[in-house]
Short mmCIF file of C-alpha atoms in Angstrom, two decimals:
data_model
loop_
_atom_site.label_atom_id
_atom_site.label_comp_id
_atom_site.label_asym_id
_atom_site.label_seq_id
_atom_site.Cartn_x
_atom_site.Cartn_y
_atom_site.Cartn_z
CA MET V 254 62.73 88.58 140.17
CA ASN V 255 59.82 90.85 139.88
CA ILE V 256 57.73 90.67 136.81
CA LYS V 257 55.31 93.29 135.69
CA LEU V 258 51.87 92.26 134.74
CA THR V 259 48.86 94.41 134.39
CA ILE V 260 46.21 94.16 137.03
CA ALA V 261 43.89 94.04 134.10
CA ALA V 262 45.49 90.87 132.91
CA ALA V 263 45.31 89.28 136.32
CA THR V 264 41.69 90.24 136.72
CA ALA V 265 40.80 89.14 133.27
CA ILE V 266 42.66 85.87 133.64
CA ALA V 267 40.74 85.05 136.75
CA LEU V 268 37.46 86.08 135.21
CA SER V 269 38.04 84.38 131.93
CA SER V 270 39.17 81.22 133.67
CA PHE V 271 36.03 81.31 135.72
CA ILE V 272 33.79 81.49 132.72
CA GLY V 273 35.94 79.21 130.65
CA VAL V 274 36.97 81.61 127.97
CA SER V 275 40.40 82.65 126.81
CA MET V 276 42.38 85.73 127.63
CA LEU V 277 45.46 87.32 126.20
CA SER V 278 47.18 90.16 127.92
CA SER V 279 49.10 91.89 125.21
CA LYS V 280 52.18 93.94 125.81
CA ASN V 281 51.02 96.45 123.29
CA THR V 282 48.92 99.53 123.60
CA SER V 283 45.36 99.67 122.50
CA THR V 284 43.14 101.91 120.49
CA ASP V 285 39.66 103.07 121.37
CA PHE V 286 38.19 100.84 118.81
CA HIS V 287 35.27 99.30 120.52
CA ASN V 288 32.07 100.63 121.76
CA TYR V 289 32.10 99.30 125.26
CA ASP V 290 31.90 101.17 128.51
CA HIS V 291 35.31 102.76 128.71
CA ALA V 292 34.78 104.08 132.19
CA GLN V 293 34.13 100.59 133.40
CA ALA V 294 36.93 99.18 131.34
CA ALA V 295 39.38 101.78 132.59
CA SER V 296 38.99 100.55 136.11
CA VAL V 297 40.06 97.17 134.86
CA ASN V 298 42.66 98.10 132.34
CA ASN V 299 44.71 100.99 133.41
CA GLU V 300 46.86 100.03 136.33
CA THR V 301 50.04 98.08 136.47
CA ALA V 302 51.41 96.33 139.48
CA THR V 303 54.55 94.54 140.31
CA LEU V 304 53.90 90.84 140.22
CA ASN V 305 56.03 88.42 142.15
CA SER V 306 55.67 84.69 142.48
CA GLU V 307 53.36 85.12 145.45
CA THR V 308 51.01 87.28 143.44
CA LEU V 309 51.15 84.90 140.52
CA SER V 310 50.16 82.07 142.82
CA GLU V 311 47.29 84.17 144.08
CA VAL V 312 46.14 84.77 140.54
CA SER V 313 46.38 81.11 139.73
CA SER V 314 44.39 80.15 142.78
CA LEU V 315 41.48 82.16 141.48
CA SER V 316 41.03 79.89 138.55
CA ILE V 317 38.70 76.97 138.60
CA THR V 318 40.25 74.07 136.82
CA GLU V 319 38.98 70.63 136.20
CA VAL V 320 41.24 68.24 134.41
CA PRO V 321 39.49 64.91 134.21
CA GLN V 322 41.65 61.88 133.69
CA THR V 323 41.55 60.87 130.08
CA GLN V 324 41.67 57.36 128.77
CA LEU V 325 44.33 56.69 126.20
CA LYS V 326 43.31 55.12 122.95
CA GLU V 327 45.13 52.17 121.50
CA LEU V 328 46.07 51.84 117.86
CA GLU V 329 48.71 49.63 116.33
CA ILE V 330 50.33 51.00 113.23
CA THR V 331 49.81 48.42 110.53
CA ASP V 332 49.54 50.44 107.34
CA LYS V 333 49.48 53.96 105.93
CA ASP V 334 46.04 54.76 107.25
CA THR V 335 46.86 53.88 110.85
CA CYS V 336 50.23 55.59 110.60
CA TYR V 337 48.66 58.83 109.32
CA HIS V 338 45.88 58.68 111.89
CA LYS V 339 48.26 58.16 114.78
CA LEU V 340 50.47 61.08 113.79
CA LEU V 341 47.49 63.35 113.17
CA ASN V 342 45.90 62.41 116.51
CA SER V 343 48.98 61.72 118.64
CA ILE V 344 47.45 63.32 121.72
CA ASP V 345 45.02 60.40 121.94
CA TYR V 346 47.91 58.01 122.60
CA TYR V 347 49.85 59.64 125.43
CA ASN V 348 49.25 61.89 128.39
CA THR V 349 52.80 62.55 129.50
CA ALA V 350 55.95 63.22 127.54
CA SER V 351 59.16 65.12 128.02
CA GLY V 352 62.12 65.70 125.83
CA LYS V 353 64.46 67.99 124.00
CA ILE V 354 64.31 68.84 120.32
CA GLU V 355 66.80 70.47 117.98
CA THR V 356 65.37 71.95 114.80
CA ASN V 357 65.75 74.60 112.12
CA MET V 358 62.09 74.40 111.12
CA LEU V 359 60.87 77.49 112.94
CA ASN V 360 62.65 80.11 110.85
CA GLY V 361 65.71 78.43 109.35
CA ASN V 362 67.90 79.10 112.38
CA ASP V 363 68.91 76.47 114.89
CA PHE V 364 66.50 76.22 117.81
CA SER V 365 66.34 74.02 120.86
CA ILE V 366 62.98 73.15 122.40
CA GLU V 367 62.70 71.56 125.83
CA TYR V 368 59.28 70.36 126.85
CA ASN V 369 57.46 68.49 129.56
CA VAL V 370 53.75 67.88 129.36
CA ASP V 371 51.34 66.04 131.63
CA MET V 372 47.82 66.16 130.29
CA ASN V 373 46.55 64.27 133.35
CA THR V 374 47.31 67.21 135.60
CA GLY V 375 47.21 69.92 132.95
CA ASN V 376 50.76 70.96 133.75
CA ALA V 377 53.24 71.69 131.01
CA TYR V 378 56.52 73.50 130.39
CA GLN V 379 58.35 74.56 127.26
CA HIS V 380 61.58 76.46 126.70
CA VAL V 381 62.41 77.59 123.18
CA VAL V 382 65.81 79.11 122.51
CA SER V 383 67.79 80.37 119.54
CA PHE V 384 70.43 83.07 119.23
CA ASP V 385 67.78 85.79 119.13
CA PHE V 386 64.77 84.13 120.78
CA ASP V 387 64.20 82.88 124.31
CA GLU V 388 60.67 82.05 125.41
CA GLU V 389 59.30 79.91 128.22
CA VAL V 390 55.77 78.58 128.62
CA PHE V 391 54.36 77.53 131.96
CA CYS V 392 51.01 75.77 132.15
CA GLU V 393 49.65 75.29 135.64
CA ASN V 394 46.31 75.60 137.40
CA GLY V 395 44.56 76.04 134.11
CA ILE V 396 46.57 79.03 132.98
CA VAL V 397 49.18 79.22 130.25
CA THR V 398 51.81 81.86 130.94
CA ILE V 399 54.27 82.81 128.22
CA VAL V 400 57.44 84.66 129.20
CA ASN V 401 59.76 86.32 126.71
CA ASN V 402 63.11 86.20 128.49
CA LEU V 403 64.74 88.71 126.15
CA LEU V 404 62.46 91.56 127.17
CA GLN V 405 62.99 93.39 130.42
CA SER V 406 59.37 94.39 130.80
CA ASP V 407 56.01 93.77 129.22
CA ASN V 408 57.19 90.27 128.62
CA ILE V 409 54.28 88.14 129.83
CA SER V 410 51.05 87.02 128.26
CA SER V 411 48.56 84.59 129.67
CA SER V 412 45.59 82.57 128.55
CA PRO V 413 43.50 79.76 129.97
CA ALA V 414 44.70 76.28 129.12
CA VAL V 415 43.04 73.88 126.74
CA THR V 416 42.20 70.47 128.18
CA LYS V 417 41.50 67.20 126.46
CA SER V 418 38.03 67.10 127.88
CA ALA V 419 37.20 70.47 126.33
CA ASP V 420 37.30 68.97 122.86
CA THR V 421 34.30 66.72 122.38
CA GLY V 422 34.68 66.26 118.65
CA ASN V 423 34.87 62.90 116.95
CA TYR V 424 38.11 62.47 115.06
CA ASP V 425 37.90 58.81 114.16
CA ASP V 426 37.37 59.49 110.47
CA ASP V 427 40.40 61.18 108.95
CA GLY V 428 38.53 61.61 105.71
CA LYS V 429 36.28 64.21 107.28
CA ARG V 430 39.22 66.37 108.27
CA VAL V 431 40.31 67.25 104.75
CA ASP V 432 37.85 68.44 102.15
CA CYS V 433 37.68 70.55 99.04
CA GLU V 434 35.02 73.05 98.08
CA ASN V 435 35.14 75.26 95.00
CA GLY V 436 38.72 74.23 94.51
CA ILE V 437 39.82 75.38 97.97
CA MET V 438 41.14 72.83 100.42
CA SER V 439 40.08 72.85 104.07
CA TYR V 440 42.00 71.17 106.89
CA HIS V 441 40.25 70.60 110.19
CA TYR V 442 42.52 71.00 113.21
CA ARG V 443 41.94 69.92 116.79
CA LEU V 444 42.51 72.26 119.70
CA ASN V 445 45.83 71.56 121.37
CA PRO V 446 45.61 70.24 124.96
CA THR V 447 49.40 70.11 125.36
CA ASN V 448 49.31 73.93 125.37
CA LEU V 449 52.87 73.82 123.99
CA HIS V 450 52.70 75.10 120.45
CA TYR V 451 56.32 74.92 119.30
CA ALA V 452 56.93 71.39 120.60
CA SER V 453 53.60 70.36 119.14
CA THR V 454 53.96 71.76 115.68
CA VAL V 455 57.21 69.92 114.94
CA SER V 456 56.91 66.86 117.15
CA ILE V 457 54.38 65.97 119.82
CA PHE V 458 51.18 67.01 118.01
CA PRO V 459 52.25 67.88 114.46
CA GLN V 460 48.91 68.42 112.76
CA GLU V 461 50.24 70.85 110.16
CA MET V 462 52.95 68.39 109.12
CA ALA V 463 50.53 65.46 109.03
CA PHE V 464 48.24 67.39 106.70
CA GLY V 465 51.02 68.89 104.64
CA PHE V 466 53.23 65.86 104.12
CA LEU V 467 50.94 62.88 104.56
CA SER V 468 47.35 63.71 103.61
CA ASP V 469 48.11 62.65 100.04
CA LYS V 470 48.94 59.02 100.67
CA GLU V 471 50.23 58.53 97.15
CA LEU V 472 53.31 60.57 97.98
CA TRP V 473 54.83 58.46 100.74
CA ASN V 474 55.44 54.96 102.04
CA ILE V 475 56.34 53.21 105.24
CA SER V 476 59.84 51.99 104.55
CA GLY V 477 60.50 50.11 107.77
CA LYS V 478 61.24 50.45 111.44
CA GLU V 479 64.18 52.03 113.24
CA ASN V 480 65.33 52.26 116.80
CA TYR V 481 65.38 55.94 117.76
CA LEU V 482 66.47 56.86 121.29
CA ASN V 483 65.64 53.32 122.33
CA ARG V 484 62.12 53.70 120.96
CA GLU V 485 60.57 51.73 118.14
CA THR V 486 59.74 54.10 115.31
CA PHE V 487 58.12 53.68 111.96
CA VAL V 488 60.08 55.22 109.12
CA ILE V 489 58.21 57.14 106.47
CA GLU V 490 59.86 58.26 103.29
CA GLY V 491 58.15 60.33 100.66
CA SER V 492 58.10 63.33 98.39
CA THR V 493 56.22 66.58 98.64
CA SER V 494 53.50 68.03 96.48
CA PRO V 495 54.97 70.70 94.18
CA GLU V 496 53.33 73.65 95.92
CA TYR V 497 54.07 72.51 99.46
CA GLY V 498 57.59 71.43 98.61
CA ALA V 499 58.41 74.70 96.88
CA LYS V 500 57.39 76.70 99.93
CA LEU V 501 59.50 74.62 102.30
CA ASN V 502 62.34 73.86 99.86
CA ILE V 503 61.77 70.19 100.45
CA ASN V 504 61.65 67.69 97.62
CA ASN V 505 61.68 64.52 99.65
CA PHE V 506 61.60 63.71 103.33
CA LYS V 507 62.04 61.10 106.03
CA MET V 508 60.04 60.83 109.26
CA ASN V 509 60.54 58.73 112.39
CA ILE V 510 57.20 58.24 114.15
CA ASP V 511 57.11 56.73 117.62
CA SER V 512 55.13 53.49 117.46
CA GLN V 513 53.56 53.84 120.88
CA THR V 514 52.57 57.49 120.93
CA GLY V 515 52.46 58.72 117.35
CA ILE V 516 54.89 61.48 118.30
CA LEU V 517 57.21 62.59 115.52
CA LEU V 518 60.70 62.02 116.87
CA GLY V 519 62.72 62.85 113.77
CA PHE V 520 62.30 64.67 110.47
CA GLU V 521 64.67 65.28 107.59
CA GLY V 522 63.72 67.29 104.52
CA TYR V 523 65.94 67.45 101.44
CA ASP V 524 65.88 69.70 98.41
CA ALA V 525 66.03 68.40 94.84
CA SER V 526 69.82 68.26 95.04
CA GLY V 527 69.74 66.07 98.11
CA VAL V 528 70.82 68.82 100.47
CA LEU V 529 69.32 68.71 103.96
CA THR V 530 67.24 71.90 104.23
CA ASN V 531 64.91 71.15 107.14
CA TYR V 532 65.55 69.04 110.19
CA MET V 533 64.00 68.18 113.51
CA LYS V 534 65.63 65.68 115.80
CA THR V 535 64.63 64.63 119.26
CA VAL V 536 67.76 64.27 121.36
CA GLU V 537 66.09 63.38 124.64
CA PHE V 538 62.72 61.71 125.13
CA SER V 539 60.72 59.96 127.79
CA ASN V 540 57.11 58.92 127.90
CA ALA V 541 55.63 57.40 131.00
CA GLN V 542 52.04 57.10 129.87
CA MET O 157 55.26 102.05 140.18
CA ILE O 158 52.01 102.50 138.48
CA LYS O 159 51.73 103.42 134.91
CA LEU O 160 48.91 103.52 132.51
CA LYS O 161 48.43 100.75 130.10
CA ARG O 162 45.78 99.44 127.91
CA MET O 163 45.11 95.83 127.28
CA PHE O 164 44.21 95.31 123.73
CA CYS O 165 46.43 96.13 120.85
CA VAL O 166 45.00 96.59 117.46
CA LEU O 167 47.43 98.01 114.99
CA THR O 168 45.00 97.66 112.21
CA SER O 169 41.54 96.49 111.60
CA CYS O 170 39.30 96.04 108.67
CA ALA O 171 36.14 94.35 107.77
CA THR O 172 34.75 93.92 104.33
CA SER O 173 32.82 91.39 102.38
CA ILE O 174 30.59 90.17 105.15
CA LEU O 175 27.94 87.71 104.23
CA LEU O 176 25.61 86.80 107.01
CA ILE O 177 23.45 83.74 106.97
CA ASN O 178 20.69 83.22 109.43
CA THR O 179 19.65 79.65 109.10
CA PRO O 180 17.81 77.36 111.47
CA LEU O 181 19.99 74.35 112.20
CA PHE O 182 19.75 71.21 114.33
CA SER O 183 16.51 72.22 116.04
CA ALA O 184 13.68 74.63 115.74
CA ASN O 185 15.40 77.00 118.11
CA ALA O 186 18.96 76.73 116.80
CA THR O 187 20.35 79.53 114.70
CA THR O 188 23.51 79.68 112.65
CA ILE O 189 25.24 82.92 111.81
CA ALA O 190 28.08 82.65 109.32
CA GLY O 191 30.15 84.83 107.06
CA ILE O 192 33.52 85.60 105.52
CA VAL O 193 35.42 88.71 106.49
CA ASP O 194 38.07 89.57 103.97
CA ASN O 195 40.55 92.37 103.95
CA ASP O 196 41.37 95.18 101.58
CA THR O 197 38.90 94.07 98.99
CA SER O 198 37.85 97.50 97.91
CA ASN O 199 40.60 99.67 99.26
CA PRO O 200 44.31 98.90 99.46
CA TYR O 201 44.53 101.07 102.54
CA TYR O 202 41.81 98.99 104.21
CA SER O 203 39.54 101.77 105.27
CA ASN O 204 36.50 100.19 103.78
CA TYR O 205 34.57 99.18 106.85
CA SER O 206 31.32 97.39 106.84
CA ASN O 207 31.31 97.69 110.59
CA THR O 208 31.87 101.21 111.83
CA ILE O 209 32.64 100.56 115.47
CA HIS O 210 36.39 100.45 115.32
CA SER O 211 39.43 102.33 114.24
CA PHE O 212 43.12 101.67 113.83
CA ASN O 213 46.45 103.33 114.19
CA GLY O 214 49.36 102.46 111.96
CA THR O 215 49.55 99.54 109.64
CA TRP O 216 49.80 95.83 110.09
CA GLY O 217 52.36 94.79 107.53
CA THR O 218 52.12 95.33 103.83
CA TYR O 219 49.36 94.94 101.31
CA LEU O 220 49.60 92.03 98.90
CA SER O 221 47.58 91.82 95.71
CA ASN O 222 47.04 88.10 95.95
CA GLY O 223 45.17 85.66 98.11
CA TYR O 224 41.45 85.38 98.76
CA ASN O 225 39.73 88.04 96.64
CA ASN O 226 43.23 88.94 95.45
CA ASP O 227 44.21 90.71 98.61
CA SER O 228 45.99 89.82 101.81
CA ARG O 229 48.40 91.28 104.34
CA LEU O 230 51.91 90.29 105.36
CA ARG O 231 53.62 91.35 108.59
CA GLN O 232 57.37 90.86 109.03
CA SER O 233 58.33 92.07 112.46
CA ILE O 234 59.73 90.88 115.77
CA THR O 235 57.26 93.22 117.45
CA LYS O 236 53.96 91.56 118.11
CA GLY O 237 50.88 93.18 116.66
CA ASN O 238 47.28 92.22 116.12
CA TYR O 239 45.31 92.15 112.92
CA GLU O 240 41.56 92.11 113.29
CA TRP O 241 38.55 90.81 111.44
CA VAL O 242 35.28 92.36 112.57
CA TRP O 243 31.84 91.07 111.82
CA ASN O 244 28.47 92.44 112.73
CA ALA O 245 26.54 89.34 113.55
CA ASN O 246 24.33 90.84 116.25
CA ILE O 247 24.42 87.69 118.34
CA TYR O 248 23.30 88.10 121.90
CA THR O 249 22.53 84.80 123.55
CA THR O 250 22.45 83.27 126.97
CA SER O 251 23.09 79.85 125.46
CA SER O 252 26.39 78.22 124.68
CA ILE O 253 27.68 78.82 121.16
CA ASN O 254 29.30 76.28 118.88
CA TRP O 255 31.89 78.16 116.86
CA ILE O 256 33.86 77.40 113.73
CA ALA O 257 36.70 79.59 112.51
CA LYS O 258 38.43 79.14 109.17
CA VAL O 259 41.51 81.14 108.30
CA TYR O 260 42.57 81.24 104.67
CA LEU O 261 46.29 81.10 103.90
CA ALA O 262 47.92 80.48 100.54
CA ASN O 263 51.18 82.33 100.16
CA ALA O 264 54.80 81.18 100.32
CA SER O 265 55.63 84.30 102.33
CA PHE O 266 53.34 83.26 105.17
CA THR O 267 55.92 81.44 107.26
CA ASP O 268 55.20 82.35 110.88
CA PRO O 269 55.53 79.12 112.91
CA ASN O 270 53.29 80.42 115.67
CA ALA O 271 50.45 82.65 114.52
CA TYR O 272 48.11 83.21 117.44
CA TYR O 273 44.37 83.63 116.82
CA GLU O 274 41.62 84.74 119.17
CA ILE O 275 37.88 85.19 118.92
CA TYR O 276 36.55 88.01 121.05
CA GLU O 277 33.12 88.65 122.39
CA ASP O 278 31.73 91.91 123.63
CA THR O 279 28.58 92.29 125.59
CA TYR O 280 29.83 94.77 128.13
CA ILE O 281 33.60 94.52 127.95
CA THR O 282 35.63 92.94 125.20
CA MET O 283 36.91 89.55 126.19
CA PRO O 284 38.53 86.69 124.30
CA CYS O 285 36.33 83.65 123.97
CA HIS O 286 38.62 81.14 122.34
CA TYR O 287 42.06 80.95 120.86
CA PHE O 288 44.23 78.69 118.76
CA HIS O 289 47.72 78.60 117.30
CA LEU O 290 48.71 77.77 113.74
CA ASN O 291 52.07 77.16 112.10
CA GLN O 292 51.55 79.18 108.94
CA ASN O 293 54.75 77.82 107.43
CA LEU O 294 53.82 74.16 107.68
CA ALA O 295 50.05 74.45 107.24
CA PRO O 296 49.09 73.52 103.68
CA ASN O 297 47.37 76.13 101.53
CA GLY O 298 43.65 76.62 101.96
CA PHE O 299 41.39 77.05 104.95
CA SER O 300 42.69 75.95 108.33
CA VAL O 301 39.60 75.10 110.36
CA PHE O 302 39.21 75.22 114.15
CA SER O 303 36.11 74.74 116.25
CA GLY O 304 34.86 74.61 119.80
CA THR O 305 32.12 75.63 122.19
CA MET O 306 31.74 78.86 124.08
CA PRO O 307 30.01 78.16 127.39
CA PRO O 308 27.09 80.32 128.47
CA SER O 309 28.48 83.57 129.73
CA PRO O 310 28.09 84.72 133.32
CA ASN O 311 29.18 88.10 132.02
CA TYR O 312 27.65 91.30 133.27
CA ASN O 313 24.52 91.07 131.24
CA GLY O 314 24.66 87.30 130.85
CA THR O 315 24.97 87.12 127.10
CA LEU O 316 27.60 86.13 124.61
CA ASN O 317 28.27 88.33 121.62
CA PRO O 318 31.12 87.02 119.49
CA TRP O 319 32.27 90.08 117.65
CA PHE O 320 35.73 89.88 116.09
CA GLY O 321 38.76 87.70 115.52
CA LEU O 322 42.40 88.61 115.49
CA VAL O 323 45.80 87.18 114.63
CA GLN O 324 49.03 88.08 116.38
CA ASN O 325 52.48 87.39 114.95
CA SER O 326 54.91 85.30 117.00
CA GLY O 327 57.76 87.79 117.18
CA ILE O 328 60.20 85.28 115.74
CA SER O 329 62.67 86.93 113.38
CA GLY O 330 62.83 86.30 109.68
CA VAL O 331 59.30 85.06 109.19
CA GLY O 332 56.16 86.50 107.66
CA THR O 333 52.73 86.42 109.21
CA GLY O 334 49.76 86.37 106.89
CA ALA O 335 46.26 87.71 107.27
CA ASP O 336 43.70 86.93 104.63
CA ALA O 337 40.07 85.83 104.69
CA PHE O 338 38.45 84.75 107.96
CA TYR O 339 35.30 82.62 107.94
CA PHE O 340 33.20 82.54 111.08
CA GLN O 341 30.21 80.42 112.02
CA PHE O 342 28.25 80.49 115.26
CA THR O 343 25.40 78.15 116.13
CA TYR O 344 23.37 78.73 119.24
#
């Protein structure tokens, strides 16, 4: 199958990969909004070619990618603090994971998310499907390629991948990641080296959920352990803050957090009447490292 | 078949309320440039530029009279489009740049599970420097903060000039993508 991709995108991907910056090739048209050399830019921007797998490989080979092996951290969940830290920083506790997720937490409709990530090699894959959405993500050779399978053309965007080694921040102190100034809260996120946003945001690196549901440790408790897909998980049960809960229509919730990796394997959110309004369940999971 | 295309989509852009700080930091030679770019502060049709080097066609969603400085924008569309925050920091450096970006979100209608952000630089051609994703539905209200390092640029003239940020909606149906205040900080 031939796929159209702008030469501009290919050129920019290679260039941006070389200099280590990101690139998005949008399917949309542009406006003359910036004061750069348009004659020069036109030679980059204004041609489209047919891209087949051979060409894509050629583009990928232009990138310079270094993915150093990363040491995994070890942390045993013993209390709320370690449980919160492991969920918030799950990427420190695994390099490879694959699985399949079913959830309604993207827009209320039922979605399936298949994923496979190897942060040792930098390779990753994700397939997100619902009745009106079908998107695949391929991460290879330092480039993330997103394909919208429901569009016949203009359906690809690309950007350089994020690696673990690119983030040199210190995230040992969870207290420094949430602060309040002039009454406005700030939440400090890490860049995502899985390069798989949908799988991350509900399961394998759920920073938003960790901040939203667990940063106030008065609202939840560890209620025990459960076997989940033959994995040991810690069970968290809690209630939401009024503002957060109202937005999500969740009054109370249950989480299953994988003991070894900190990955969120299951989530159930219930409204004030006890009706299940939000769910995420992992139906297949493996983790080799 | 060859057809003409252009790379960068900007359905709308605006830049108001810029506060620039030029403060030595970390060493005698280090400089920090920081500011908040907010939208629609003075004009509901967001034509109040503090930076004149841009234009827009069409609109990016609808104007909301709430949020940071009591204004924000909401896009509800399965068609992807970019909203842009422009600053005029006048940074031109051959050094690496430590960057911090804070996006302000506090609205129950901001529910996009995959809002895509980029920071662009422009020394000779516009080029994204860094990007990040945010689930606007699950992120708690307030500033969502991201940070990283831009390596020294081997660009045409060898300098980095971080110039504007943008957000692109996911294209998922039934969700709303928000655009409100954008805080930037560059140390080099």
